[in-house]
Coordinates of C-alpha atoms and ligand atoms in Angstrom, one line a residue:
M1 CA 114.0 97.1 92.0
R2 CA 116.9 99.3 92.9
D3 CA 120.3 97.6 93.3
V4 CA 120.8 97.4 97.0
L5 CA 124.6 96.9 96.4
G6 CA 124.7 100.4 95.1
G7 CA 125.4 99.2 91.6
M8 CA 128.4 97.1 92.6
T9 CA 128.3 93.6 91.0
R10 CA 129.9 90.6 92.8
P11 CA 133.1 90.4 90.5
A12 CA 133.5 94.2 90.8
L13 CA 133.2 93.9 94.5
A14 CA 135.9 91.2 94.6
L15 CA 138.2 93.4 92.4
A16 CA 137.6 96.4 94.7
L17 CA 138.4 94.3 97.8
L18 CA 141.6 92.9 96.2
A19 CA 142.7 96.4 95.1
A20 CA 142.1 97.7 98.6
A21 CA 144.1 94.7 100.1
F22 CA 147.1 95.0 97.9
G23 CA 147.2 98.7 97.1
A24 CA 150.1 99.9 95.0
A25 CA 152.0 96.6 95.3
A26 CA 149.4 95.0 93.1
Q27 CA 150.5 97.2 90.2
D28 CA 154.1 95.8 90.3
F29 CA 153.2 92.5 88.7
P30 CA 150.4 91.1 86.6
V31 CA 147.5 90.1 88.6
D32 CA 145.3 87.3 87.5
I33 CA 142.2 86.9 89.6
P34 CA 140.7 83.4 89.7
G35 CA 137.4 83.2 87.9
I36 CA 138.0 86.5 86.1
T37 CA 141.3 85.9 84.2
A38 CA 141.1 85.0 80.6
D39 CA 143.8 82.3 80.9
P40 CA 142.7 79.6 83.4
S41 CA 145.8 77.4 82.6
R42 CA 148.1 79.9 84.4
P43 CA 148.3 79.3 88.1
P44 CA 147.3 82.3 90.2
P45 CA 150.1 84.1 92.1
V46 CA 150.5 82.8 95.6
G47 CA 148.4 84.7 98.1
L48 CA 145.9 85.9 95.6
L49 CA 143.4 83.1 95.9
L50 CA 139.9 84.2 96.8
P51 CA 138.5 82.4 99.8
E52 CA 136.0 79.7 98.9
V53 CA 133.3 81.2 101.1
E54 CA 130.4 83.1 99.5
L55 CA 130.8 86.8 99.8
P56 CA 127.8 88.2 101.7
D57 CA 125.8 91.0 100.0
L58 CA 127.2 94.3 101.0
V59 CA 124.8 96.4 103.1
T60 CA 125.7 100.0 103.3
P61 CA 124.3 102.6 105.8
L62 CA 121.2 104.3 104.4
A63 CA 121.7 108.1 104.0
I64 CA 118.3 109.7 104.6
L65 CA 117.2 113.1 106.1
D66 CA 120.9 114.0 106.6
R67 CA 121.5 111.0 108.8
L68 CA 123.1 107.6 108.2
V69 CA 121.2 104.5 109.4
V70 CA 123.6 101.6 109.8
P71 CA 122.6 98.0 109.0
G72 CA 120.9 96.1 111.8
T73 CA 119.6 99.2 113.5
R74 CA 116.5 101.4 113.8
L75 CA 116.5 105.1 113.9
Q76 CA 113.6 107.5 114.4
L77 CA 114.1 110.7 112.4
E78 CA 112.1 113.8 111.8
W79 CA 110.7 115.1 108.6
R80 CA 109.6 118.7 108.0
P81 CA 108.4 120.2 104.8
R82 CA 111.0 122.5 103.3
G83 CA 110.7 126.3 103.0
G84 CA 109.6 127.0 106.6
I85 CA 106.1 125.8 106.0
S86 CA 106.1 123.8 109.2
N87 CA 107.6 126.3 111.6
A88 CA 104.8 126.0 114.1
E89 CA 104.0 122.4 113.6
I90 CA 105.3 119.1 115.1
A91 CA 107.7 117.2 113.0
S92 CA 106.6 114.1 111.1
P93 CA 108.2 111.0 112.6
V94 CA 110.1 108.8 110.2
V95 CA 111.1 105.3 111.6
V96 CA 113.8 103.7 109.6
A97 CA 114.7 100.0 110.2
R98 CA 117.8 99.2 108.2
G99 CA 118.1 95.4 107.9
A100 CA 121.3 93.6 108.6
M101 CA 120.9 91.7 105.3
A102 CA 120.4 93.1 101.8
G103 CA 116.9 93.5 100.4
P104 CA 114.4 96.1 99.0
V105 CA 113.2 99.3 100.7
L106 CA 109.5 99.0 101.6
C107 CA 107.9 102.3 102.6
L108 CA 104.7 102.4 104.8
T109 CA 102.9 105.8 104.9
A110 CA 99.8 106.9 106.8
G111 CA 98.0 110.0 107.9
V112 CA 98.2 111.7 104.5
H113 CA 94.6 112.4 105.5
G114 CA 95.1 113.6 109.1
D115 CA 91.8 112.2 110.5
E116 CA 92.5 108.6 109.3
I117 CA 94.2 107.4 112.4
N118 CA 93.9 103.6 112.0
G119 CA 96.8 103.8 109.6
V120 CA 98.8 105.9 112.0
E121 CA 98.6 103.1 114.5
I122 CA 99.2 100.4 111.9
V123 CA 102.5 102.0 110.7
R124 CA 103.6 102.9 114.2
R125 CA 103.1 99.3 115.3
I126 CA 104.9 97.7 112.4
S127 CA 107.8 100.2 112.3
H128 CA 108.7 99.7 116.0
A129 CA 108.1 96.0 116.1
I130 CA 110.4 95.0 113.2
D131 CA 113.8 93.5 114.4
P132 CA 116.4 95.1 112.1
T133 CA 118.9 92.4 112.9
R134 CA 116.6 89.8 111.3
L135 CA 115.5 92.0 108.4
S136 CA 116.6 91.7 104.8
G137 CA 116.2 95.2 103.3
T138 CA 114.7 98.3 104.9
V139 CA 111.4 99.4 106.2
I140 CA 110.7 103.2 106.3
G141 CA 107.6 103.9 108.3
V142 CA 106.0 107.4 108.3
P143 CA 102.8 107.1 110.5
I144 CA 101.8 110.8 110.1
V145 CA 102.6 112.3 106.8
N146 CA 100.1 115.2 107.2
V147 CA 100.9 116.5 110.7
F148 CA 98.9 119.6 110.0
G149 CA 95.7 117.7 109.6
Y150 CA 96.5 115.2 112.3
S151 CA 97.0 117.8 114.9
R152 CA 93.6 119.3 114.0
G153 CA 91.8 116.1 113.5
S154 CA 91.2 117.1 109.9
R155 CA 91.5 115.3 106.6
Y156 CA 93.0 118.4 105.0
L157 CA 95.9 120.8 105.0
P158 CA 95.5 124.3 106.5
D159 CA 94.5 125.7 103.1
R160 CA 91.7 123.0 102.8
R161 CA 93.6 121.3 100.1
D162 CA 93.8 117.5 99.9
L163 CA 97.4 116.3 100.2
N164 CA 96.4 113.1 98.4
R165 CA 95.6 115.1 95.3
S166 CA 98.9 117.0 95.3
F167 CA 101.7 114.4 94.6
P168 CA 104.4 114.5 93.4
G169 CA 104.1 118.2 93.9
T170 CA 106.4 121.1 92.8
R171 CA 108.8 123.4 94.5
Q172 CA 107.1 126.5 93.4
G173 CA 103.4 125.4 93.7
S174 CA 100.7 125.8 96.3
I175 CA 101.3 125.0 100.0
A176 CA 100.0 121.5 99.4
S177 CA 102.1 121.1 96.3
R178 CA 105.3 122.2 98.1
I179 CA 104.6 119.8 101.1
A180 CA 104.0 117.0 98.6
D181 CA 107.2 117.8 96.7
G182 CA 109.3 117.8 99.9
F183 CA 107.9 114.5 101.1
F184 CA 108.4 113.0 97.6
Q185 CA 112.0 114.1 97.4
D186 CA 113.0 113.4 101.0
I187 CA 111.3 110.1 101.6
V188 CA 109.5 108.5 98.6
K189 CA 112.5 108.6 96.3
H190 CA 114.2 106.1 98.7
C191 CA 111.4 103.5 98.3
D192 CA 111.4 100.5 96.1
M193 CA 107.7 99.8 97.0
L194 CA 105.1 101.8 98.9
V195 CA 101.9 101.0 100.9
D196 CA 99.8 104.1 101.8
F197 CA 97.2 103.5 104.5
H198 CA 93.8 105.2 104.4
T199 CA 90.3 104.6 105.8
G200 CA 86.8 105.3 104.4
S201 CA 86.0 108.9 104.5
F202 CA 83.0 111.1 105.5
A203 CA 81.4 108.7 108.0
R204 CA 81.9 105.6 105.9
S205 CA 83.9 102.5 106.8
N206 CA 85.9 100.1 104.5
L207 CA 86.6 96.5 104.9
P208 CA 90.4 96.1 104.9
Q209 CA 91.3 96.2 101.2
V210 CA 94.1 96.9 98.9
R211 CA 93.4 99.3 96.0
A212 CA 95.8 99.0 93.1
D213 CA 96.1 99.7 89.4
L214 CA 96.0 96.1 88.2
T215 CA 96.9 97.2 84.6
N216 CA 100.5 97.8 85.9
P217 CA 102.3 94.4 86.0
D218 CA 104.7 95.5 88.8
V219 CA 101.7 96.7 90.9
L220 CA 99.8 93.5 90.2
E221 CA 102.8 91.4 91.4
F222 CA 103.0 93.6 94.5
T223 CA 99.3 92.9 95.4
R224 CA 100.0 89.2 95.4
G225 CA 102.0 89.6 98.6
F226 CA 99.2 90.6 100.9
G227 CA 97.7 87.1 101.3
A228 CA 94.0 86.8 102.0
T229 CA 93.3 90.5 101.7
V230 CA 90.6 92.0 99.4
V231 CA 92.1 93.5 96.3
L232 CA 90.2 96.0 94.2
H233 CA 91.2 97.4 90.8
S234 CA 91.4 101.1 90.9
P235 CA 93.4 103.3 88.6
G236 CA 93.4 106.1 91.2
N237 CA 93.3 109.8 90.7
R238 CA 95.9 112.3 89.6
G239 CA 97.8 113.6 92.6
M240 CA 97.4 110.5 94.8
L241 CA 100.6 109.4 96.5
R242 CA 100.3 105.8 95.1
V243 CA 99.7 107.1 91.6
A244 CA 102.7 109.5 91.6
A245 CA 105.0 106.9 93.2
T246 CA 104.0 104.2 90.6
A247 CA 104.6 106.8 87.8
V248 CA 108.3 107.0 88.8
G249 CA 108.7 103.3 88.9
I250 CA 107.9 102.6 92.6
P251 CA 105.0 100.1 92.7
A252 CA 102.5 101.5 95.2
V253 CA 99.1 100.6 96.5
T254 CA 96.5 102.1 98.9
F255 CA 95.5 100.0 101.9
E256 CA 92.1 100.9 103.2
A257 CA 91.1 99.9 106.7
G258 CA 88.0 101.0 108.7
A259 CA 86.6 104.4 109.3
P260 CA 88.1 107.9 109.9
T261 CA 88.4 109.6 113.4
R262 CA 88.4 106.3 115.3
L263 CA 90.8 103.5 116.2
E264 CA 89.5 100.0 115.3
P265 CA 91.5 97.2 116.8
A266 CA 90.2 94.4 114.5
E267 CA 91.0 96.4 111.3
I268 CA 94.4 97.5 112.6
A269 CA 95.3 93.9 113.5
E270 CA 94.2 92.7 110.1
A271 CA 96.3 95.3 108.3
V272 CA 99.3 94.5 110.5
A273 CA 99.0 90.8 109.7
A274 CA 98.7 91.6 105.9
I275 CA 102.0 93.6 106.1
D276 CA 103.6 90.7 108.0
R277 CA 102.7 88.4 105.2
L278 CA 104.0 90.9 102.7
L279 CA 107.4 91.1 104.4
V280 CA 107.6 87.3 104.3
K281 CA 106.5 87.2 100.6
L282 CA 109.2 89.8 99.7
E283 CA 111.7 87.6 101.6
M284 CA 112.5 90.5 103.9
L285 CA 111.6 88.4 106.9
E286 CA 111.7 84.7 107.4
D287 CA 108.4 82.9 107.5
P288 CA 107.7 82.3 111.2
D289 CA 105.8 79.0 110.3
A290 CA 108.7 77.7 108.2
G291 CA 110.2 74.5 109.5
L292 CA 107.1 73.7 111.6
A293 CA 105.8 70.2 111.1
P294 CA 102.7 70.3 108.8
P295 CA 99.4 69.3 110.5
T296 CA 98.6 65.7 109.8
D297 CA 94.8 65.4 110.1
V298 CA 92.5 66.7 107.4
A299 CA 90.6 69.1 109.5
A300 CA 93.8 70.8 110.7
V301 CA 95.0 71.1 107.1
A302 CA 91.8 72.8 106.1
L303 CA 92.1 75.2 109.0
E304 CA 95.7 75.9 108.3
A305 CA 95.3 76.4 104.5
P306 CA 95.5 80.1 103.7
E307 CA 92.4 81.6 102.1
P308 CA 93.3 82.7 98.5
A309 CA 93.3 86.4 98.0
P310 CA 90.0 87.3 96.5
I311 CA 89.9 90.1 94.0
F312 CA 86.8 92.3 93.6
L313 CA 86.3 94.1 90.4
D314 CA 82.7 94.7 89.8
S315 CA 82.1 96.9 92.8
R316 CA 79.2 99.3 93.0
W317 CA 77.7 101.7 95.5
V318 CA 74.1 101.3 96.5
R319 CA 72.4 104.6 97.3
A320 CA 69.6 105.6 99.6
N321 CA 66.6 106.7 97.5
S322 CA 64.8 108.4 100.3
G323 CA 65.9 110.8 103.1
G324 CA 65.9 110.1 106.8
L325 CA 67.7 108.0 109.4
L326 CA 69.9 105.2 107.9
I327 CA 70.1 102.1 110.0
S328 CA 72.1 99.2 108.6
Q329 CA 71.1 95.6 108.8
V330 CA 74.4 94.2 107.5
A331 CA 78.0 94.2 108.7
L332 CA 81.2 95.0 106.9
G333 CA 82.5 91.9 105.1
Q334 CA 79.1 90.2 105.1
R335 CA 78.0 88.3 102.0
V336 CA 74.6 89.2 100.8
L337 CA 72.1 87.9 98.2
A338 CA 70.5 89.9 95.4
G339 CA 67.3 91.5 96.9
Q340 CA 68.5 91.1 100.5
K341 CA 67.8 94.0 102.8
L342 CA 71.0 96.0 103.5
G343 CA 69.3 98.6 105.7
R344 CA 66.4 100.9 106.1
V345 CA 65.9 104.6 106.0
I346 CA 63.3 105.9 108.4
N347 CA 61.7 109.3 107.8
P348 CA 61.2 110.7 111.3
V349 CA 58.7 113.3 110.1
T350 CA 56.3 111.0 108.1
N351 CA 57.1 107.9 110.1
V352 CA 57.6 106.0 106.8
Q353 CA 60.5 103.6 106.5
R354 CA 62.0 102.2 103.3
Y355 CA 64.4 99.4 102.8
I356 CA 67.6 99.6 100.8
L357 CA 68.0 96.3 98.8
A358 CA 71.1 94.7 97.3
P359 CA 70.8 94.9 93.5
V360 CA 73.3 92.0 93.1
A361 CA 74.8 89.3 95.2
G362 CA 78.1 90.3 96.7
R363 CA 80.1 91.2 99.8
V364 CA 79.8 94.4 101.7
I365 CA 83.3 96.0 101.3
G366 CA 82.3 99.5 102.4
M367 CA 79.3 101.1 104.2
A368 CA 78.1 104.3 105.7
Q369 CA 77.8 104.5 109.5
N370 CA 74.3 104.9 110.8
Q371 CA 73.4 108.6 110.2
A372 CA 70.9 111.0 108.8
V373 CA 71.0 110.8 105.0
L374 CA 69.6 112.6 102.0
P375 CA 68.3 110.8 98.9
G376 CA 71.2 109.8 96.7
Y377 CA 73.6 109.2 99.5
A378 CA 76.0 106.3 98.8
A379 CA 75.3 103.9 101.6
F380 CA 76.7 100.4 100.8
H381 CA 79.6 99.4 98.7
L382 CA 79.2 95.9 97.2
G383 CA 82.0 93.8 95.7
T384 CA 81.5 90.8 93.5
E385 CA 84.2 88.2 93.5
T386 CA 86.2 87.5 90.3
S387 CA 89.4 85.8 89.4
E388 CA 92.7 87.6 89.2
Q389 CA 92.9 86.8 85.5
Q390 CA 89.4 88.2 84.9
A391 CA 90.1 91.3 87.1
V392 CA 93.3 92.1 85.1
S393 CA 91.6 91.7 81.7
E394 CA 88.6 93.8 82.7
A395 CA 90.9 96.4 84.2
A396 CA 92.8 96.6 80.9
K397 CA 89.6 97.6 78.9
P398 CA 89.6 101.3 78.1
H399 CA 85.9 101.6 79.1
G400 CA 85.5 98.7 81.4
P401 CA 82.7 98.3 83.9
E402 CA 82.4 100.6 86.8
V403 CA 85.4 100.4 89.1
V404 CA 86.0 102.0 92.4
A405 CA 86.0 105.7 91.5
E406 CA 87.8 108.0 93.8
D407 CA 86.8 111.4 92.6
S408 CA 88.1 114.4 94.4
D409 CA 85.6 115.8 96.8
E410 CA 86.8 119.3 95.7
R411 CA 84.9 118.7 92.4
P412 CA 81.6 117.2 93.4
D413 CA 79.9 118.4 90.2
S414 CA 82.1 116.1 88.2
V415 CA 81.1 113.0 90.0
K416 CA 79.0 111.0 87.6
E417 CA 76.0 109.0 88.7
S418 CA 77.9 105.8 88.0
D419 CA 80.9 106.8 90.1
G420 CA 81.5 105.6 93.6
E421 CA 82.2 107.8 96.6
D422 CA 85.4 106.4 97.9
F423 CA 87.9 109.2 98.6
E424 CA 91.2 107.6 99.1
Ligands
ZN501 ZN1 92.4 108.9 103.0

């Protein structure tokens, strides 16, 4: 974690304050500072005793996007890619809540894919709801990273490139690479941790879930803060925002919630609640339940007890083996048994219908919306629960079992049969 005191330790801070208080006069006689002097038997000069009170952590204004955000305030700034790329576009809003107390910088980003608007609302809601006077640390919310795609209702940039395959980017690269570089330098470099919000893609929907590289200890620790949210091991693809951020020492995860092109209140609320829990876990906000009397009767205790965060590792996509109209018979989040019917595919020409069966027991963590499909279409994503310990040891294996693959849709030929079809 970055030193929020700007590298200034407490003794150094005390010295600096003393030097400022006494100025040149302090050089006219030897100064012994209590607690720092090598000779504790000598009494300190009169008037130089430090007060007994704890020095509060120093919170400085945050310098970002050519502005200063002072502690205890929120400021909405604008970000534009450098080099005149965005002349005709709206600016990307950047909401900075600088806490009154010291703490880490948590960045929340969404809309890297412009059609994934659940995340836009999630980040907007959290960023504007946080009370900076009660916050320890800083929350930087960027609800619409890819304003180009957002204004067109598109996943992509104007050149059809995927911004989430372009990080950290370069100054001299493609349009996507330059936009990524600008965002990385202007925003991401300020973060101590980052959550990037996405949804399922191409008419698929995801149960709210964190995707993280569990082989990275800092990322693993970060995932423990989301409470009862599904966590999937996923090393991610080159060019993803979370992969690039983690590579420079900023633990980062993707948070998937729902489907693209729509606003889903339940998924949005679940994600907002997960971030609220994260802020408490990171000690950036006080636990609203702290200090409340614990429930006394057993039933109430059972209701109050938080569900442990399940971790799914052995996830797999179940495909349609015939073409036609896909109609699901399960819901997101539902637990299914091996052999259970997940849905059916009806051929409207031959009037034949076939069922898609669950090959294993598990929980539906992603699924296609009802639609016309071709044989081979990935229709249901099943996750099998495992322990954190098991998830981490499986993730560490060089050729572990199938994990959530996130191959780029720009290279469909490279997608292996065993790969999933989740495009973060
Ligand atoms: Zn996405």
